[in-house]
């Protein structure tokens, strides 16, 4: 089964949970597990988290105080457990997740491995390095008062996908930021043409530059993943016509947490996250949210994102 099929099946399982409070708990559990476990990619983490929700029992994951403990229970392959001299039992129930080349990887909990320590907890991965530039990129020192060196390196990664983050004083309607396709520019300095700009208003810098960069990158990835950029037509494409504010903001929020960025949550997502008993609207496309989050993360870290066939 390919990665997209895994993701769609997982999203369908969540959507079919009949009780609203239980569905709300599972949705938030998937987000939390994916946010913390960056040693798995987003799709792997979500697929694992949904199976763990059924394995632990929904009653266990409704208590947010248990999330840190449950999210850090080690999951290892049979080979990885064997390095410690222990092996999964015959009765073990593996957690399946997508692996390389449309393969499948089986992971095992300590409770399925006789002799494994049941109280072990994995250390969470902190800040991951941004890949070195592949083309000459600006140093973005004009953003130095707002973001750190690692964040400026992420701005450089947007250049590699033919975009440029810039300050823009005159944004329409008093917008704090804007994804702009109207002003492409030819440049030999940055490895080719700049097709789009991520415009940031300096008057909105106190809202958090990286939060706005995450938002605009999520908008870009929605347009890319849904094929809108392949034939944009005469009208400048607008991601808000293709995805809801909650879908866009949750994707940006999840990517920001996985990147360990201190970024403000969008207002719609913040409102939803504040009510743990409120499930997402039925029309929300979780598969799109997670796919976009993975694309945003990959773009800003410098891992070239490829559409899954």
PDB file of C-alpha atoms in Angstrom:
ATOM      1  CA  UNK A   1       0.000   0.000   0.000  1.00  0.00           C
ATOM      2  CA  UNK A   2       1.430   3.399  -0.927  1.00  0.00           C
ATOM      3  CA  UNK A   3       1.796   6.288   1.492  1.00  0.00           C
ATOM      4  CA  UNK A   4      -1.214   8.230   0.291  1.00  0.00           C
ATOM      5  CA  UNK A   5      -3.429   5.158   0.611  1.00  0.00           C
ATOM      6  CA  UNK A   6      -2.243   4.675   4.190  1.00  0.00           C
ATOM      7  CA  UNK A   7      -3.062   8.302   4.935  1.00  0.00           C
ATOM      8  CA  UNK A   8      -6.496   8.195   3.320  1.00  0.00           C
ATOM      9  CA  UNK A   9      -7.397   4.973   5.148  1.00  0.00           C
ATOM     10  CA  UNK A  10      -6.316   6.485   8.464  1.00  0.00           C
ATOM     11  CA  UNK A  11      -8.354   9.636   7.843  1.00  0.00           C
ATOM     12  CA  UNK A  12     -11.357   7.472   6.971  1.00  0.00           C
ATOM     13  CA  UNK A  13     -11.013   5.494  10.210  1.00  0.00           C
ATOM     14  CA  UNK A  14     -11.095   8.710  12.212  1.00  0.00           C
ATOM     15  CA  UNK A  15     -14.036  10.140  10.268  1.00  0.00           C
ATOM     16  CA  UNK A  16     -16.073   6.995  10.974  1.00  0.00           C
ATOM     17  CA  UNK A  17     -15.791   7.273  14.763  1.00  0.00           C
ATOM     18  CA  UNK A  18     -19.469   7.819  15.622  1.00  0.00           C
ATOM     19  CA  UNK A  19     -19.191   9.490  19.025  1.00  0.00           C
ATOM     20  CA  UNK A  20     -18.216  13.166  18.708  1.00  0.00           C
ATOM     21  CA  UNK A  21     -16.199  13.427  21.916  1.00  0.00           C
ATOM     22  CA  UNK A  22     -14.212  10.305  21.097  1.00  0.00           C
ATOM     23  CA  UNK A  23     -13.507  11.551  17.580  1.00  0.00           C
ATOM     24  CA  UNK A  24     -12.325  14.891  18.972  1.00  0.00           C
ATOM     25  CA  UNK A  25      -9.922  13.098  21.313  1.00  0.00           C
ATOM     26  CA  UNK A  26      -8.485  10.965  18.519  1.00  0.00           C
ATOM     27  CA  UNK A  27      -8.021  13.964  16.228  1.00  0.00           C
ATOM     28  CA  UNK A  28      -6.038  15.824  18.873  1.00  0.00           C
ATOM     29  CA  UNK A  29      -4.064  12.691  19.752  1.00  0.00           C
ATOM     30  CA  UNK A  30      -3.000  12.268  16.111  1.00  0.00           C
ATOM     31  CA  UNK A  31      -1.820  15.871  16.000  1.00  0.00           C
ATOM     32  CA  UNK A  32       0.102  15.590  19.271  1.00  0.00           C
ATOM     33  CA  UNK A  33       1.766  12.306  18.375  1.00  0.00           C
ATOM     34  CA  UNK A  34       2.808  13.624  14.969  1.00  0.00           C
ATOM     35  CA  UNK A  35       4.064  16.882  16.490  1.00  0.00           C
ATOM     36  CA  UNK A  36       6.320  15.144  19.004  1.00  0.00           C
ATOM     37  CA  UNK A  37       7.622  12.156  17.040  1.00  0.00           C
ATOM     38  CA  UNK A  38       9.660  13.791  14.302  1.00  0.00           C
ATOM     39  CA  UNK A  39      11.855  10.688  13.901  1.00  0.00           C
ATOM     40  CA  UNK A  40       8.844   9.489  11.899  1.00  0.00           C
ATOM     41  CA  UNK A  41       7.633  11.537   8.973  1.00  0.00           C
ATOM     42  CA  UNK A  42       4.169  13.053   9.294  1.00  0.00           C
ATOM     43  CA  UNK A  43       2.332  10.306   7.440  1.00  0.00           C
ATOM     44  CA  UNK A  44       4.114   7.530   9.331  1.00  0.00           C
ATOM     45  CA  UNK A  45       3.423   9.244  12.654  1.00  0.00           C
ATOM     46  CA  UNK A  46      -0.276   9.714  11.921  1.00  0.00           C
ATOM     47  CA  UNK A  47      -0.725   6.119  10.766  1.00  0.00           C
ATOM     48  CA  UNK A  48       1.055   4.866  13.889  1.00  0.00           C
ATOM     49  CA  UNK A  49      -0.925   7.173  16.184  1.00  0.00           C
ATOM     50  CA  UNK A  50      -4.299   5.986  14.890  1.00  0.00           C
ATOM     51  CA  UNK A  51      -3.354   2.349  15.528  1.00  0.00           C
ATOM     52  CA  UNK A  52      -2.047   3.237  18.988  1.00  0.00           C
ATOM     53  CA  UNK A  53      -5.338   4.972  19.802  1.00  0.00           C
ATOM     54  CA  UNK A  54      -7.122   1.680  19.214  1.00  0.00           C
ATOM     55  CA  UNK A  55      -4.404  -0.276  20.999  1.00  0.00           C
ATOM     56  CA  UNK A  56      -4.326   1.889  24.137  1.00  0.00           C
ATOM     57  CA  UNK A  57      -8.068   2.446  24.161  1.00  0.00           C
ATOM     58  CA  UNK A  58      -9.837   5.721  23.599  1.00  0.00           C
ATOM     59  CA  UNK A  59     -10.282   6.237  27.331  1.00  0.00           C
ATOM     60  CA  UNK A  60      -6.486   6.436  27.699  1.00  0.00           C
ATOM     61  CA  UNK A  61      -5.900   9.127  25.096  1.00  0.00           C
ATOM     62  CA  UNK A  62      -8.726  11.383  26.253  1.00  0.00           C
ATOM     63  CA  UNK A  63      -6.545  12.394  29.208  1.00  0.00           C
ATOM     64  CA  UNK A  64      -4.059  14.914  27.826  1.00  0.00           C
ATOM     65  CA  UNK A  65      -1.929  14.471  30.943  1.00  0.00           C
ATOM     66  CA  UNK A  66      -0.987  11.006  29.672  1.00  0.00           C
ATOM     67  CA  UNK A  67       0.077  12.179  26.220  1.00  0.00           C
ATOM     68  CA  UNK A  68       3.719  12.859  27.028  1.00  0.00           C
ATOM     69  CA  UNK A  69       4.120   9.365  28.472  1.00  0.00           C
ATOM     70  CA  UNK A  70       2.190   7.578  25.724  1.00  0.00           C
ATOM     71  CA  UNK A  71       3.839   9.521  22.902  1.00  0.00           C
ATOM     72  CA  UNK A  72       7.281   8.456  24.100  1.00  0.00           C
ATOM     73  CA  UNK A  73       6.724   4.706  24.417  1.00  0.00           C
ATOM     74  CA  UNK A  74       9.445   3.223  22.182  1.00  0.00           C
ATOM     75  CA  UNK A  75       8.382   1.556  18.952  1.00  0.00           C
ATOM     76  CA  UNK A  76      11.057  -0.516  17.238  1.00  0.00           C
ATOM     77  CA  UNK A  77      11.412  -3.027  14.462  1.00  0.00           C
ATOM     78  CA  UNK A  78      12.214  -6.645  15.226  1.00  0.00           C
ATOM     79  CA  UNK A  79      15.801  -6.008  14.152  1.00  0.00           C
ATOM     80  CA  UNK A  80      16.138  -3.004  16.459  1.00  0.00           C
ATOM     81  CA  UNK A  81      14.785  -4.950  19.440  1.00  0.00           C
ATOM     82  CA  UNK A  82      17.127  -7.843  18.632  1.00  0.00           C
ATOM     83  CA  UNK A  83      20.123  -5.554  19.117  1.00  0.00           C
ATOM     84  CA  UNK A  84      19.132  -5.464  22.800  1.00  0.00           C
ATOM     85  CA  UNK A  85      18.884  -9.247  22.879  1.00  0.00           C
ATOM     86  CA  UNK A  86      15.081  -9.368  22.982  1.00  0.00           C
ATOM     87  CA  UNK A  87      12.548 -10.392  20.354  1.00  0.00           C
ATOM     88  CA  UNK A  88       8.823  -9.902  19.703  1.00  0.00           C
ATOM     89  CA  UNK A  89       6.655 -12.719  21.011  1.00  0.00           C
ATOM     90  CA  UNK A  90       4.624 -14.972  18.746  1.00  0.00           C
ATOM     91  CA  UNK A  91       1.474 -13.235  20.006  1.00  0.00           C
ATOM     92  CA  UNK A  92       2.846  -9.755  19.220  1.00  0.00           C
ATOM     93  CA  UNK A  93       0.559  -7.333  17.425  1.00  0.00           C
ATOM     94  CA  UNK A  94       2.761  -5.157  15.210  1.00  0.00           C
ATOM     95  CA  UNK A  95       2.025  -1.548  14.360  1.00  0.00           C
ATOM     96  CA  UNK A  96       2.253  -1.221  10.571  1.00  0.00           C
ATOM     97  CA  UNK A  97       3.391   1.956   8.875  1.00  0.00           C
ATOM     98  CA  UNK A  98       4.493   2.878   5.345  1.00  0.00           C
ATOM     99  CA  UNK A  99       8.125   2.235   4.570  1.00  0.00           C
ATOM    100  CA  UNK A 100      10.479   2.833   1.653  1.00  0.00           C
ATOM    101  CA  UNK A 101       9.356   2.168  -1.925  1.00  0.00           C
ATOM    102  CA  UNK A 102       5.710   1.601  -0.986  1.00  0.00           C
ATOM    103  CA  UNK A 103       6.739  -1.122   1.428  1.00  0.00           C
ATOM    104  CA  UNK A 104       5.538  -1.683   4.970  1.00  0.00           C
ATOM    105  CA  UNK A 105       7.426  -1.522   8.251  1.00  0.00           C
ATOM    106  CA  UNK A 106       6.292  -3.416  11.349  1.00  0.00           C
ATOM    107  CA  UNK A 107       6.971  -1.804  14.722  1.00  0.00           C
ATOM    108  CA  UNK A 108       6.561  -3.423  18.128  1.00  0.00           C
ATOM    109  CA  UNK A 109       5.669  -2.012  21.542  1.00  0.00           C
ATOM    110  CA  UNK A 110       7.683  -3.128  24.602  1.00  0.00           C
ATOM    111  CA  UNK A 111       4.658  -5.041  25.919  1.00  0.00           C
ATOM    112  CA  UNK A 112       4.946  -7.342  22.887  1.00  0.00           C
ATOM    113  CA  UNK A 113       8.647  -7.995  23.489  1.00  0.00           C
ATOM    114  CA  UNK A 114       9.397 -10.268  26.467  1.00  0.00           C
ATOM    115  CA  UNK A 115      12.304  -8.882  28.455  1.00  0.00           C
ATOM    116  CA  UNK A 116      11.948  -5.324  27.147  1.00  0.00           C
ATOM    117  CA  UNK A 117      11.775  -2.637  29.871  1.00  0.00           C
ATOM    118  CA  UNK A 118       8.171  -1.462  30.128  1.00  0.00           C
ATOM    119  CA  UNK A 119       9.061   1.858  31.749  1.00  0.00           C
ATOM    120  CA  UNK A 120      11.469   3.033  29.032  1.00  0.00           C
ATOM    121  CA  UNK A 121      10.608   6.308  27.327  1.00  0.00           C
ATOM    122  CA  UNK A 122      12.183   7.652  24.140  1.00  0.00           C
ATOM    123  CA  UNK A 123      13.930  10.997  24.135  1.00  0.00           C
ATOM    124  CA  UNK A 124      12.206  13.478  21.873  1.00  0.00           C
ATOM    125  CA  UNK A 125      14.150  14.941  18.969  1.00  0.00           C
ATOM    126  CA  UNK A 126      14.693  18.666  19.377  1.00  0.00           C
ATOM    127  CA  UNK A 127      15.829  21.120  16.748  1.00  0.00           C
ATOM    128  CA  UNK A 128      16.903  19.529  13.475  1.00  0.00           C
ATOM    129  CA  UNK A 129      19.445  21.225  11.260  1.00  0.00           C
ATOM    130  CA  UNK A 130      18.318  22.918   8.083  1.00  0.00           C
ATOM    131  CA  UNK A 131      20.056  21.461   5.039  1.00  0.00           C
ATOM    132  CA  UNK A 132      22.897  23.464   3.529  1.00  0.00           C
ATOM    133  CA  UNK A 133      21.898  25.726   0.615  1.00  0.00           C
ATOM    134  CA  UNK A 134      21.907  24.114  -2.816  1.00  0.00           C
ATOM    135  CA  UNK A 135      22.031  27.474  -4.612  1.00  0.00           C
ATOM    136  CA  UNK A 136      23.202  30.936  -3.535  1.00  0.00           C
ATOM    137  CA  UNK A 137      20.588  32.434  -1.214  1.00  0.00           C
ATOM    138  CA  UNK A 138      20.268  35.788   0.564  1.00  0.00           C
ATOM    139  CA  UNK A 139      21.389  36.039   4.175  1.00  0.00           C
ATOM    140  CA  UNK A 140      18.048  37.658   5.107  1.00  0.00           C
ATOM    141  CA  UNK A 141      19.790  39.927   7.580  1.00  0.00           C
ATOM    142  CA  UNK A 142      16.931  42.399   7.141  1.00  0.00           C
ATOM    143  CA  UNK A 143      14.914  39.841   9.155  1.00  0.00           C
ATOM    144  CA  UNK A 144      17.603  39.401  11.826  1.00  0.00           C
ATOM    145  CA  UNK A 145      15.723  41.492  14.376  1.00  0.00           C
ATOM    146  CA  UNK A 146      12.728  39.144  14.096  1.00  0.00           C
ATOM    147  CA  UNK A 147      14.090  35.629  13.518  1.00  0.00           C
ATOM    148  CA  UNK A 148      17.208  33.674  14.385  1.00  0.00           C
ATOM    149  CA  UNK A 149      19.888  32.101  12.220  1.00  0.00           C
ATOM    150  CA  UNK A 150      18.101  28.750  11.878  1.00  0.00           C
ATOM    151  CA  UNK A 151      14.886  30.463  10.816  1.00  0.00           C
ATOM    152  CA  UNK A 152      16.746  32.589   8.257  1.00  0.00           C
ATOM    153  CA  UNK A 153      18.186  29.372   6.826  1.00  0.00           C
ATOM    154  CA  UNK A 154      14.588  28.196   6.363  1.00  0.00           C
ATOM    155  CA  UNK A 155      13.824  31.362   4.423  1.00  0.00           C
ATOM    156  CA  UNK A 156      16.707  30.377   2.168  1.00  0.00           C
ATOM    157  CA  UNK A 157      15.051  27.029   1.501  1.00  0.00           C
ATOM    158  CA  UNK A 158      12.069  28.846   0.010  1.00  0.00           C
ATOM    159  CA  UNK A 159      14.455  30.382  -2.516  1.00  0.00           C
ATOM    160  CA  UNK A 160      15.346  26.856  -3.646  1.00  0.00           C
ATOM    161  CA  UNK A 161      11.719  26.288  -4.675  1.00  0.00           C
ATOM    162  CA  UNK A 162      11.783  29.603  -6.577  1.00  0.00           C
ATOM    163  CA  UNK A 163      10.196  31.793  -3.921  1.00  0.00           C
ATOM    164  CA  UNK A 164      11.436  34.773  -1.955  1.00  0.00           C
ATOM    165  CA  UNK A 165      10.403  36.075   1.453  1.00  0.00           C
ATOM    166  CA  UNK A 166      10.483  39.857   1.557  1.00  0.00           C
ATOM    167  CA  UNK A 167       9.171  42.827   3.480  1.00  0.00           C
ATOM    168  CA  UNK A 168       6.305  44.576   1.716  1.00  0.00           C
ATOM    169  CA  UNK A 169       4.863  47.790   3.127  1.00  0.00           C
ATOM    170  CA  UNK A 170       1.900  48.171   0.790  1.00  0.00           C
ATOM    171  CA  UNK A 171      -0.225  45.036   1.117  1.00  0.00           C
ATOM    172  CA  UNK A 172      -3.861  45.154  -0.024  1.00  0.00           C
ATOM    173  CA  UNK A 173      -6.591  45.514   2.564  1.00  0.00           C
ATOM    174  CA  UNK A 174      -4.173  45.865   5.438  1.00  0.00           C
ATOM    175  CA  UNK A 175      -3.169  42.198   5.198  1.00  0.00           C
ATOM    176  CA  UNK A 176      -0.277  41.142   7.458  1.00  0.00           C
ATOM    177  CA  UNK A 177       1.111  38.823   4.770  1.00  0.00           C
ATOM    178  CA  UNK A 178       0.367  37.636   1.249  1.00  0.00           C
ATOM    179  CA  UNK A 179       1.371  34.902  -1.181  1.00  0.00           C
ATOM    180  CA  UNK A 180       2.081  36.868  -4.353  1.00  0.00           C
ATOM    181  CA  UNK A 181       2.359  35.385  -7.852  1.00  0.00           C
ATOM    182  CA  UNK A 182       2.009  38.694  -9.692  1.00  0.00           C
ATOM    183  CA  UNK A 183       5.601  39.878  -9.586  1.00  0.00           C
ATOM    184  CA  UNK A 184       7.984  37.164 -10.873  1.00  0.00           C
ATOM    185  CA  UNK A 185      11.570  38.238 -11.343  1.00  0.00           C
ATOM    186  CA  UNK A 186      14.508  36.949 -13.324  1.00  0.00           C
ATOM    187  CA  UNK A 187      17.683  36.474 -11.335  1.00  0.00           C
ATOM    188  CA  UNK A 188      20.930  34.652 -11.951  1.00  0.00           C
ATOM    189  CA  UNK A 189      21.971  35.155  -8.345  1.00  0.00           C
ATOM    190  CA  UNK A 190      19.519  32.701  -6.803  1.00  0.00           C
ATOM    191  CA  UNK A 191      19.668  29.921  -9.355  1.00  0.00           C
ATOM    192  CA  UNK A 192      16.867  30.998 -11.671  1.00  0.00           C
ATOM    193  CA  UNK A 193      13.556  32.776 -11.771  1.00  0.00           C
ATOM    194  CA  UNK A 194      11.640  33.751  -8.648  1.00  0.00           C
ATOM    195  CA  UNK A 195       8.061  32.681  -9.384  1.00  0.00           C
ATOM    196  CA  UNK A 196       6.362  33.913  -6.218  1.00  0.00           C
ATOM    197  CA  UNK A 197       6.938  36.080  -3.172  1.00  0.00           C
ATOM    198  CA  UNK A 198       5.993  35.627   0.446  1.00  0.00           C
ATOM    199  CA  UNK A 199       5.228  39.235   1.328  1.00  0.00           C
ATOM    200  CA  UNK A 200       5.403  40.164   5.013  1.00  0.00           C
ATOM    201  CA  UNK A 201       4.225  43.522   6.300  1.00  0.00           C
ATOM    202  CA  UNK A 202       6.788  45.111   8.650  1.00  0.00           C
ATOM    203  CA  UNK A 203       3.848  46.590  10.538  1.00  0.00           C
ATOM    204  CA  UNK A 204       2.729  43.050  11.429  1.00  0.00           C
ATOM    205  CA  UNK A 205       6.142  41.755  12.497  1.00  0.00           C
ATOM    206  CA  UNK A 206       5.008  41.642  16.124  1.00  0.00           C
ATOM    207  CA  UNK A 207       2.600  38.845  15.138  1.00  0.00           C
ATOM    208  CA  UNK A 208       5.566  36.587  14.447  1.00  0.00           C
ATOM    209  CA  UNK A 209       7.335  36.349  11.116  1.00  0.00           C
ATOM    210  CA  UNK A 210       7.733  32.568  11.142  1.00  0.00           C
ATOM    211  CA  UNK A 211       4.051  32.059  11.848  1.00  0.00           C
ATOM    212  CA  UNK A 212       3.266  34.026   8.708  1.00  0.00           C
ATOM    213  CA  UNK A 213       5.930  32.159   6.726  1.00  0.00           C
ATOM    214  CA  UNK A 214       4.369  28.861   7.824  1.00  0.00           C
ATOM    215  CA  UNK A 215       0.927  30.103   6.826  1.00  0.00           C
ATOM    216  CA  UNK A 216       2.030  31.248   3.374  1.00  0.00           C
ATOM    217  CA  UNK A 217       4.062  28.091   2.763  1.00  0.00           C
ATOM    218  CA  UNK A 218       1.001  26.018   3.687  1.00  0.00           C
ATOM    219  CA  UNK A 219      -1.034  28.011   1.160  1.00  0.00           C
ATOM    220  CA  UNK A 220       1.618  27.373  -1.482  1.00  0.00           C
ATOM    221  CA  UNK A 221       1.700  23.632  -0.755  1.00  0.00           C
ATOM    222  CA  UNK A 222      -2.089  23.352  -0.965  1.00  0.00           C
ATOM    223  CA  UNK A 223      -1.980  24.874  -4.440  1.00  0.00           C
ATOM    224  CA  UNK A 224       0.906  22.611  -5.407  1.00  0.00           C
ATOM    225  CA  UNK A 225      -0.535  19.366  -4.052  1.00  0.00           C
ATOM    226  CA  UNK A 226      -3.982  19.976  -5.533  1.00  0.00           C
ATOM    227  CA  UNK A 227      -2.483  20.698  -8.946  1.00  0.00           C
ATOM    228  CA  UNK A 228      -3.680  24.293  -9.096  1.00  0.00           C
ATOM    229  CA  UNK A 229      -0.246  25.611 -10.070  1.00  0.00           C
ATOM    230  CA  UNK A 230      -0.064  23.333 -13.098  1.00  0.00           C
ATOM    231  CA  UNK A 231      -2.652  25.462 -14.900  1.00  0.00           C
ATOM    232  CA  UNK A 232      -3.289  28.611 -12.855  1.00  0.00           C
ATOM    233  CA  UNK A 233      -5.117  30.455 -15.642  1.00  0.00           C
ATOM    234  CA  UNK A 234      -5.360  34.221 -15.820  1.00  0.00           C
ATOM    235  CA  UNK A 235      -6.474  34.716 -12.212  1.00  0.00           C
ATOM    236  CA  UNK A 236      -3.897  34.596  -9.442  1.00  0.00           C
ATOM    237  CA  UNK A 237      -4.515  31.346  -7.506  1.00  0.00           C
ATOM    238  CA  UNK A 238      -5.820  31.697  -3.966  1.00  0.00           C
ATOM    239  CA  UNK A 239      -5.361  28.766  -1.582  1.00  0.00           C
ATOM    240  CA  UNK A 240      -8.357  29.901   0.449  1.00  0.00           C
ATOM    241  CA  UNK A 241     -10.566  28.883  -2.460  1.00  0.00           C
ATOM    242  CA  UNK A 242      -9.193  25.342  -2.234  1.00  0.00           C
ATOM    243  CA  UNK A 243      -8.811  24.757   1.501  1.00  0.00           C
ATOM    244  CA  UNK A 244     -10.628  25.955   4.587  1.00  0.00           C
ATOM    245  CA  UNK A 245      -8.975  28.274   7.125  1.00  0.00           C
ATOM    246  CA  UNK A 246      -8.918  25.415   9.644  1.00  0.00           C
ATOM    247  CA  UNK A 247      -7.206  23.050   7.193  1.00  0.00           C
ATOM    248  CA  UNK A 248      -4.561  25.644   6.335  1.00  0.00           C
ATOM    249  CA  UNK A 249      -3.948  26.713   9.921  1.00  0.00           C
ATOM    250  CA  UNK A 250      -3.736  23.181  11.320  1.00  0.00           C
ATOM    251  CA  UNK A 251      -1.228  22.210   8.626  1.00  0.00           C
ATOM    252  CA  UNK A 252       0.891  25.276   9.426  1.00  0.00           C
ATOM    253  CA  UNK A 253       0.562  24.663  13.181  1.00  0.00           C
ATOM    254  CA  UNK A 254       1.645  21.023  12.909  1.00  0.00           C
ATOM    255  CA  UNK A 255       4.588  21.851  10.656  1.00  0.00           C
ATOM    256  CA  UNK A 256       5.666  24.594  13.052  1.00  0.00           C
ATOM    257  CA  UNK A 257       5.589  22.270  16.042  1.00  0.00           C
ATOM    258  CA  UNK A 258       7.550  19.574  14.223  1.00  0.00           C
ATOM    259  CA  UNK A 259      10.112  22.201  13.221  1.00  0.00           C
ATOM    260  CA  UNK A 260      10.226  23.349  16.869  1.00  0.00           C
ATOM    261  CA  UNK A 261       9.386  26.906  15.868  1.00  0.00           C
ATOM    262  CA  UNK A 262       7.903  29.370  18.307  1.00  0.00           C
ATOM    263  CA  UNK A 263       5.086  30.426  15.990  1.00  0.00           C
ATOM    264  CA  UNK A 264       1.666  31.792  16.804  1.00  0.00           C
ATOM    265  CA  UNK A 265      -1.289  29.526  16.030  1.00  0.00           C
ATOM    266  CA  UNK A 266      -3.824  30.871  13.544  1.00  0.00           C
ATOM    267  CA  UNK A 267      -7.044  32.153  15.155  1.00  0.00           C
ATOM    268  CA  UNK A 268      -9.345  29.489  13.697  1.00  0.00           C
ATOM    269  CA  UNK A 269      -7.069  26.607  14.698  1.00  0.00           C
ATOM    270  CA  UNK A 270      -6.476  28.162  18.121  1.00  0.00           C
ATOM    271  CA  UNK A 271     -10.216  28.366  18.724  1.00  0.00           C
ATOM    272  CA  UNK A 272     -10.715  24.729  17.747  1.00  0.00           C
ATOM    273  CA  UNK A 273      -7.766  23.451  19.771  1.00  0.00           C
ATOM    274  CA  UNK A 274      -9.024  25.213  22.894  1.00  0.00           C
ATOM    275  CA  UNK A 275     -12.139  23.019  23.079  1.00  0.00           C
ATOM    276  CA  UNK A 276     -10.991  19.400  23.564  1.00  0.00           C
ATOM    277  CA  UNK A 277     -14.536  18.064  23.175  1.00  0.00           C
ATOM    278  CA  UNK A 278     -15.201  19.659  19.786  1.00  0.00           C
ATOM    279  CA  UNK A 279     -14.510  17.425  16.768  1.00  0.00           C
ATOM    280  CA  UNK A 280     -13.356  18.973  13.529  1.00  0.00           C
ATOM    281  CA  UNK A 281     -16.078  19.748  10.981  1.00  0.00           C
ATOM    282  CA  UNK A 282     -17.049  16.675   8.989  1.00  0.00           C
ATOM    283  CA  UNK A 283     -15.921  18.347   5.770  1.00  0.00           C
ATOM    284  CA  UNK A 284     -12.369  18.886   7.062  1.00  0.00           C
ATOM    285  CA  UNK A 285      -9.910  16.809   5.022  1.00  0.00           C
ATOM    286  CA  UNK A 286      -7.419  15.358   7.478  1.00  0.00           C
ATOM    287  CA  UNK A 287      -5.454  13.671   4.699  1.00  0.00           C
ATOM    288  CA  UNK A 288      -4.882  17.087   3.124  1.00  0.00           C
ATOM    289  CA  UNK A 289      -3.904  18.650   6.464  1.00  0.00           C
ATOM    290  CA  UNK A 290      -1.243  16.028   7.135  1.00  0.00           C
ATOM    291  CA  UNK A 291       0.048  15.950   3.554  1.00  0.00           C
ATOM    292  CA  UNK A 292       0.408  19.741   3.516  1.00  0.00           C
ATOM    293  CA  UNK A 293       2.112  19.745   6.927  1.00  0.00           C
ATOM    294  CA  UNK A 294       4.676  17.242   5.664  1.00  0.00           C
ATOM    295  CA  UNK A 295       5.253  19.331   2.540  1.00  0.00           C
ATOM    296  CA  UNK A 296       5.770  22.525   4.568  1.00  0.00           C
ATOM    297  CA  UNK A 297       8.189  20.770   6.903  1.00  0.00           C
ATOM    298  CA  UNK A 298      10.138  19.263   4.024  1.00  0.00           C
ATOM    299  CA  UNK A 299      10.355  22.578   2.208  1.00  0.00           C
ATOM    300  CA  UNK A 300      11.646  24.540   5.195  1.00  0.00           C
ATOM    301  CA  UNK A 301      14.149  21.867   6.236  1.00  0.00           C
ATOM    302  CA  UNK A 302      15.388  21.445   2.684  1.00  0.00           C
ATOM    303  CA  UNK A 303      14.043  17.979   1.947  1.00  0.00           C
ATOM    304  CA  UNK A 304      12.720  18.145  -1.585  1.00  0.00           C
ATOM    305  CA  UNK A 305       9.056  17.231  -1.481  1.00  0.00           C
ATOM    306  CA  UNK A 306       7.685  14.925  -4.157  1.00  0.00           C
ATOM    307  CA  UNK A 307       4.018  14.296  -4.833  1.00  0.00           C
ATOM    308  CA  UNK A 308       3.140  10.711  -3.996  1.00  0.00           C
ATOM    309  CA  UNK A 309       2.033   8.762  -7.039  1.00  0.00           C
TER     310      UNK A 309
END
